């Protein structure tokens, strides 16, 4: 069965640094999403992306965040200047008929 | 507003006992309903999903869920739990079909503990 691939599985970064989380969605999916899960909490929606544009974003997705699909394959989430509270598991998802999630990237900001 | 409510934060059941985890949703369109399981530090594993058809759906690991439109519920059940079922369980709602970009919305989760 096709999978959504996320890299890296774990990233440690210093506060204030930029990070890029990468996702390779399933090729025939049209809609793409990023979600965040702070340790011990619920899975929260960050942003949805369709036709090379953001279609919806949450209050969490402020100016420090950006997404792009630079080459029609990879789907990336950039955090411009990381804060301690950005430490979380980040999930990428794609949607065709249903939703498929990647296995997540654990981001630790120190 | 679209939402998912899991009223039980933490449930403890004895190994071999039956289990029911509750989920209620509010969704404007035809809902596409999911249950995911998550072990500590791990990703989300899809247990089962419902979009249409038979309202009782079977999933992996012996789980099933029943969609009740009149009650806006999608409760997860298992007749006999195993110690390995201890995990966090998330109910979620989204939109099915290729034409909808709607995001999937998660409940706050129910942590399941198993008593030996």
mmCIF file of C-alpha atoms in Angstrom:
data_model
loop_
_atom_site.group_PDB
_atom_site.id
_atom_site.type_symbol
_atom_site.label_atom_id
_atom_site.label_comp_id
_atom_site.label_asym_id
_atom_site.label_seq_id
_atom_site.Cartn_x
_atom_site.Cartn_y
_atom_site.Cartn_z
ATOM 1 C CA UNK A 1 0.000 0.000 0.000
ATOM 2 C CA UNK A 2 1.347 3.479 -0.860
ATOM 3 C CA UNK A 3 2.880 5.411 2.018
ATOM 4 C CA UNK A 4 3.550 8.996 2.987
ATOM 5 C CA UNK A 5 7.235 9.307 3.847
ATOM 6 C CA UNK A 6 8.556 11.859 6.347
ATOM 7 C CA UNK A 7 12.163 12.769 6.971
ATOM 8 C CA UNK A 8 13.923 13.034 9.297
ATOM 9 C CA UNK A 9 12.262 10.881 11.932
ATOM 10 C CA UNK A 10 13.835 12.935 14.692
ATOM 11 C CA UNK A 11 15.458 16.352 14.572
ATOM 12 C CA UNK A 12 17.097 18.304 17.339
ATOM 13 C CA UNK A 13 17.673 22.011 16.788
ATOM 14 C CA UNK A 14 18.741 25.011 18.790
ATOM 15 C CA UNK A 15 16.228 27.700 19.639
ATOM 16 C CA UNK A 16 16.185 30.391 16.974
ATOM 17 C CA UNK A 17 17.363 28.113 14.190
ATOM 18 C CA UNK A 18 15.381 27.378 11.041
ATOM 19 C CA UNK A 19 14.171 23.844 10.408
ATOM 20 C CA UNK A 20 12.643 22.203 7.363
ATOM 21 C CA UNK A 21 10.551 19.108 7.756
ATOM 22 C CA UNK A 22 10.090 17.046 4.631
ATOM 23 C CA UNK A 23 7.316 14.851 3.354
ATOM 24 C CA UNK A 24 6.859 12.820 0.194
ATOM 25 C CA UNK A 25 3.115 12.362 -0.331
ATOM 26 C CA UNK A 26 1.449 9.645 -2.363
ATOM 27 C CA UNK A 27 1.691 10.602 -6.020
ATOM 28 C CA UNK A 28 -2.017 10.724 -6.854
ATOM 29 C CA UNK A 29 -3.046 12.701 -3.795
ATOM 30 C CA UNK A 30 -4.358 16.210 -4.395
ATOM 31 C CA UNK A 31 -4.553 17.724 -0.929
ATOM 32 C CA UNK A 32 -1.794 17.926 1.645
ATOM 33 C CA UNK A 33 -1.735 18.762 5.318
ATOM 34 C CA UNK A 34 0.561 19.348 8.260
ATOM 35 C CA UNK A 35 -0.472 18.518 11.803
ATOM 36 C CA UNK A 36 1.289 18.967 15.130
ATOM 37 C CA UNK A 37 1.096 16.958 18.337
ATOM 38 C CA UNK A 38 2.720 18.336 21.456
ATOM 39 C CA UNK A 39 3.715 15.524 23.819
ATOM 40 C CA UNK A 40 0.682 14.141 25.614
ATOM 41 C CA UNK A 41 -1.783 16.312 23.748
ATOM 42 C CA UNK A 42 -4.165 16.025 20.829
ATOM 43 C CA UNK A 43 -3.271 16.138 17.155
ATOM 44 C CA UNK A 44 -3.757 19.724 15.942
ATOM 45 C CA UNK A 45 -4.285 20.952 12.400
ATOM 46 C CA UNK A 46 -1.710 23.425 11.102
ATOM 47 C CA UNK A 47 -2.303 23.931 7.387
ATOM 48 C CA UNK A 48 -3.814 22.453 4.247
ATOM 49 C CA UNK A 49 -2.379 22.881 0.755
ATOM 50 C CA UNK A 50 -3.942 22.418 -2.642
ATOM 51 C CA UNK A 51 -2.943 23.424 -6.133
ATOM 52 C CA UNK A 52 0.263 25.037 -4.839
ATOM 53 C CA UNK A 53 -1.583 27.285 -2.437
ATOM 54 C CA UNK A 54 -2.543 27.264 1.208
ATOM 55 C CA UNK A 55 -6.256 26.465 1.342
ATOM 56 C CA UNK A 56 -6.690 26.735 5.092
ATOM 57 C CA UNK A 57 -4.526 27.418 8.124
ATOM 58 C CA UNK A 58 -5.024 27.401 11.847
ATOM 59 C CA UNK A 59 -4.167 30.052 14.423
ATOM 60 C CA UNK A 60 -1.013 28.079 15.230
ATOM 61 C CA UNK A 61 0.295 28.586 11.695
ATOM 62 C CA UNK A 62 1.693 32.078 12.135
ATOM 63 C CA UNK A 63 4.348 33.969 10.183
ATOM 64 C CA UNK A 64 7.054 31.685 11.539
ATOM 65 C CA UNK A 65 5.654 28.813 9.509
ATOM 66 C CA UNK A 66 5.604 28.288 5.775
ATOM 67 C CA UNK A 67 4.870 25.413 3.424
ATOM 68 C CA UNK A 68 5.772 24.686 -0.122
ATOM 69 C CA UNK A 69 5.842 21.954 -2.698
ATOM 70 C CA UNK A 70 8.951 22.996 -4.578
ATOM 71 C CA UNK A 71 9.262 20.206 -7.111
ATOM 72 C CA UNK A 72 5.797 18.680 -7.374
ATOM 73 C CA UNK A 73 6.946 15.824 -5.189
ATOM 74 C CA UNK A 74 8.255 16.933 -1.806
ATOM 75 C CA UNK A 75 5.998 18.859 0.563
ATOM 76 C CA UNK A 76 7.866 20.844 3.185
ATOM 77 C CA UNK A 77 7.103 22.665 6.411
ATOM 78 C CA UNK A 78 9.558 25.377 7.410
ATOM 79 C CA UNK A 79 9.789 26.923 10.829
ATOM 80 C CA UNK A 80 11.769 30.111 10.482
ATOM 81 C CA UNK A 81 13.011 30.693 14.020
ATOM 82 C CA UNK A 82 12.224 27.823 16.321
ATOM 83 C CA UNK A 83 10.987 28.292 19.871
ATOM 84 C CA UNK A 84 11.029 25.811 22.726
ATOM 85 C CA UNK A 85 7.259 25.425 22.387
ATOM 86 C CA UNK A 86 7.652 24.213 18.802
ATOM 87 C CA UNK A 87 8.925 20.923 20.216
ATOM 88 C CA UNK A 88 6.369 18.378 19.036
ATOM 89 C CA UNK A 89 5.667 15.543 16.653
ATOM 90 C CA UNK A 90 4.799 16.866 13.197
ATOM 91 C CA UNK A 91 2.685 14.745 10.891
ATOM 92 C CA UNK A 92 2.258 15.164 7.174
ATOM 93 C CA UNK A 93 -0.896 13.819 5.519
ATOM 94 C CA UNK A 94 -2.244 13.514 2.033
ATOM 95 C CA UNK A 95 -5.757 13.016 0.769
ATOM 96 C CA UNK A 96 -7.048 11.201 -2.232
ATOM 97 C CA UNK A 97 -10.321 9.498 -1.476
ATOM 98 C CA UNK A 98 -9.257 9.123 2.153
ATOM 99 C CA UNK A 99 -6.440 10.434 4.339
ATOM 100 C CA UNK A 100 -2.976 8.897 4.686
ATOM 101 C CA UNK A 101 -0.586 10.022 7.420
ATOM 102 C CA UNK A 102 3.161 9.809 7.545
ATOM 103 C CA UNK A 103 4.923 8.360 10.569
ATOM 104 C CA UNK A 104 5.906 11.798 11.837
ATOM 105 C CA UNK A 105 9.002 13.856 12.602
ATOM 106 C CA UNK A 106 9.816 14.438 16.247
ATOM 107 C CA UNK A 107 11.199 17.957 16.580
ATOM 108 C CA UNK A 108 13.085 18.816 19.738
ATOM 109 C CA UNK A 109 14.068 22.456 20.257
ATOM 110 C CA UNK A 110 16.771 22.971 22.876
ATOM 111 C CA UNK B 1 -18.566 24.166 14.105
ATOM 112 C CA UNK B 2 -16.860 20.913 13.331
ATOM 113 C CA UNK B 3 -15.654 19.025 16.373
ATOM 114 C CA UNK B 4 -14.952 15.625 17.873
ATOM 115 C CA UNK B 5 -15.568 14.861 21.525
ATOM 116 C CA UNK B 6 -14.054 11.956 23.392
ATOM 117 C CA UNK B 7 -15.584 12.272 26.842
ATOM 118 C CA UNK B 8 -13.303 9.763 28.565
ATOM 119 C CA UNK B 9 -9.763 10.999 29.143
ATOM 120 C CA UNK B 10 -8.533 7.770 30.719
ATOM 121 C CA UNK B 11 -10.074 4.312 30.949
ATOM 122 C CA UNK B 12 -8.721 1.259 32.753
ATOM 123 C CA UNK B 13 -10.067 -2.200 31.984
ATOM 124 C CA UNK B 14 -8.990 -5.668 33.018
ATOM 125 C CA UNK B 15 -7.287 -7.907 30.506
ATOM 126 C CA UNK B 16 -9.922 -10.046 28.815
ATOM 127 C CA UNK B 17 -12.734 -7.598 29.568
ATOM 128 C CA UNK B 18 -14.743 -5.843 26.912
ATOM 129 C CA UNK B 19 -14.050 -2.269 25.897
ATOM 130 C CA UNK B 20 -16.055 0.635 24.555
ATOM 131 C CA UNK B 21 -14.520 4.020 23.811
ATOM 132 C CA UNK B 22 -16.946 6.827 23.148
ATOM 133 C CA UNK B 23 -16.810 9.378 20.367
ATOM 134 C CA UNK B 24 -19.284 12.072 19.386
ATOM 135 C CA UNK B 25 -18.878 14.392 16.447
ATOM 136 C CA UNK B 26 -20.314 17.531 14.960
ATOM 137 C CA UNK B 27 -19.820 17.892 11.221
ATOM 138 C CA UNK B 28 -21.714 19.854 8.578
ATOM 139 C CA UNK B 29 -21.344 17.439 5.691
ATOM 140 C CA UNK B 30 -21.441 13.680 5.400
ATOM 141 C CA UNK B 31 -18.781 12.587 7.875
ATOM 142 C CA UNK B 32 -15.888 10.306 7.152
ATOM 143 C CA UNK B 33 -15.043 8.794 10.562
ATOM 144 C CA UNK B 34 -11.836 7.236 11.833
ATOM 145 C CA UNK B 35 -10.265 5.656 14.852
ATOM 146 C CA UNK B 36 -6.491 5.823 15.259
ATOM 147 C CA UNK B 37 -4.270 4.258 17.881
ATOM 148 C CA UNK B 38 -0.972 5.689 19.072
ATOM 149 C CA UNK B 39 1.622 4.059 21.290
ATOM 150 C CA UNK B 40 3.928 6.384 23.264
ATOM 151 C CA UNK B 41 6.352 8.210 20.992
ATOM 152 C CA UNK B 42 4.959 6.560 17.891
ATOM 153 C CA UNK B 43 2.895 7.613 14.903
ATOM 154 C CA UNK B 44 -0.806 7.215 14.204
ATOM 155 C CA UNK B 45 -2.034 3.808 13.182
ATOM 156 C CA UNK B 46 -5.423 3.613 11.484
ATOM 157 C CA UNK B 47 -7.684 1.084 13.210
ATOM 158 C CA UNK B 48 -10.762 1.519 11.042
ATOM 159 C CA UNK B 49 -12.784 4.005 9.039
ATOM 160 C CA UNK B 50 -16.357 4.606 7.981
ATOM 161 C CA UNK B 51 -17.711 6.553 5.055
ATOM 162 C CA UNK B 52 -20.855 4.823 3.934
ATOM 163 C CA UNK B 53 -22.591 1.477 3.853
ATOM 164 C CA UNK B 54 -22.855 -0.903 6.770
ATOM 165 C CA UNK B 55 -22.821 1.122 9.969
ATOM 166 C CA UNK B 56 -20.829 -1.535 11.828
ATOM 167 C CA UNK B 57 -17.256 -1.525 10.574
ATOM 168 C CA UNK B 58 -14.529 -3.986 11.352
ATOM 169 C CA UNK B 59 -10.962 -2.931 11.800
ATOM 170 C CA UNK B 60 -7.575 -4.339 12.617
ATOM 171 C CA UNK B 61 -6.589 -5.985 15.916
ATOM 172 C CA UNK B 62 -10.160 -7.166 16.567
ATOM 173 C CA UNK B 63 -11.667 -3.689 16.901
ATOM 174 C CA UNK B 64 -15.021 -2.615 15.535
ATOM 175 C CA UNK B 65 -16.999 0.613 15.567
ATOM 176 C CA UNK B 66 -20.622 1.481 15.044
ATOM 177 C CA UNK B 67 -21.819 4.649 13.347
ATOM 178 C CA UNK B 68 -25.064 6.005 14.765
ATOM 179 C CA UNK B 69 -26.191 9.035 12.801
ATOM 180 C CA UNK B 70 -29.080 9.840 15.140
ATOM 181 C CA UNK B 71 -26.665 10.089 18.070
ATOM 182 C CA UNK B 72 -23.734 11.573 16.099
ATOM 183 C CA UNK B 73 -21.613 8.836 17.594
ATOM 184 C CA UNK B 74 -18.913 6.477 16.415
ATOM 185 C CA UNK B 75 -17.982 4.332 19.403
ATOM 186 C CA UNK B 76 -15.093 1.897 19.285
ATOM 187 C CA UNK B 77 -15.484 -1.583 20.760
ATOM 188 C CA UNK B 78 -13.450 -4.698 21.399
ATOM 189 C CA UNK B 79 -14.914 -7.822 22.984
ATOM 190 C CA UNK B 80 -11.770 -8.861 24.862
ATOM 191 C CA UNK B 81 -8.784 -6.573 25.395
ATOM 192 C CA UNK B 82 -5.160 -7.670 25.513
ATOM 193 C CA UNK B 83 -2.336 -6.015 27.451
ATOM 194 C CA UNK B 84 -0.886 -4.867 24.114
ATOM 195 C CA UNK B 85 -3.984 -2.707 23.518
ATOM 196 C CA UNK B 86 -2.771 -0.192 26.098
ATOM 197 C CA UNK B 87 -2.297 3.025 24.124
ATOM 198 C CA UNK B 88 -3.900 6.357 23.246
ATOM 199 C CA UNK B 89 -6.947 6.190 20.992
ATOM 200 C CA UNK B 90 -8.071 9.072 18.814
ATOM 201 C CA UNK B 91 -11.395 9.477 17.061
ATOM 202 C CA UNK B 92 -11.382 11.747 14.008
ATOM 203 C CA UNK B 93 -13.770 13.137 11.414
ATOM 204 C CA UNK B 94 -13.134 14.391 7.900
ATOM 205 C CA UNK B 95 -14.640 14.444 4.442
ATOM 206 C CA UNK B 96 -14.452 11.586 2.022
ATOM 207 C CA UNK B 97 -14.257 11.766 -1.718
ATOM 208 C CA UNK B 98 -11.692 13.119 -4.148
ATOM 209 C CA UNK B 99 -13.291 16.542 -4.486
ATOM 210 C CA UNK B 100 -13.107 17.652 -0.889
ATOM 211 C CA UNK B 101 -10.075 19.338 0.626
ATOM 212 C CA UNK B 102 -11.542 19.334 4.120
ATOM 213 C CA UNK B 103 -9.077 18.644 6.879
ATOM 214 C CA UNK B 104 -9.423 15.793 9.331
ATOM 215 C CA UNK B 105 -10.235 16.856 12.902
ATOM 216 C CA UNK B 106 -9.110 14.842 15.911
ATOM 217 C CA UNK B 107 -10.645 14.346 19.305
ATOM 218 C CA UNK B 108 -8.514 14.869 22.384
ATOM 219 C CA UNK B 109 -7.917 11.170 22.820
ATOM 220 C CA UNK B 110 -8.656 8.447 25.369
ATOM 221 C CA UNK B 111 -5.787 6.774 27.150
ATOM 222 C CA UNK B 112 -6.431 3.073 27.668
ATOM 223 C CA UNK B 113 -4.699 1.211 30.494
ATOM 224 C CA UNK B 114 -4.984 -2.542 30.965
ATOM 225 C CA UNK B 115 -5.174 -4.075 34.422
ATOM 226 C CA UNK B 116 -3.442 -7.485 34.570
#
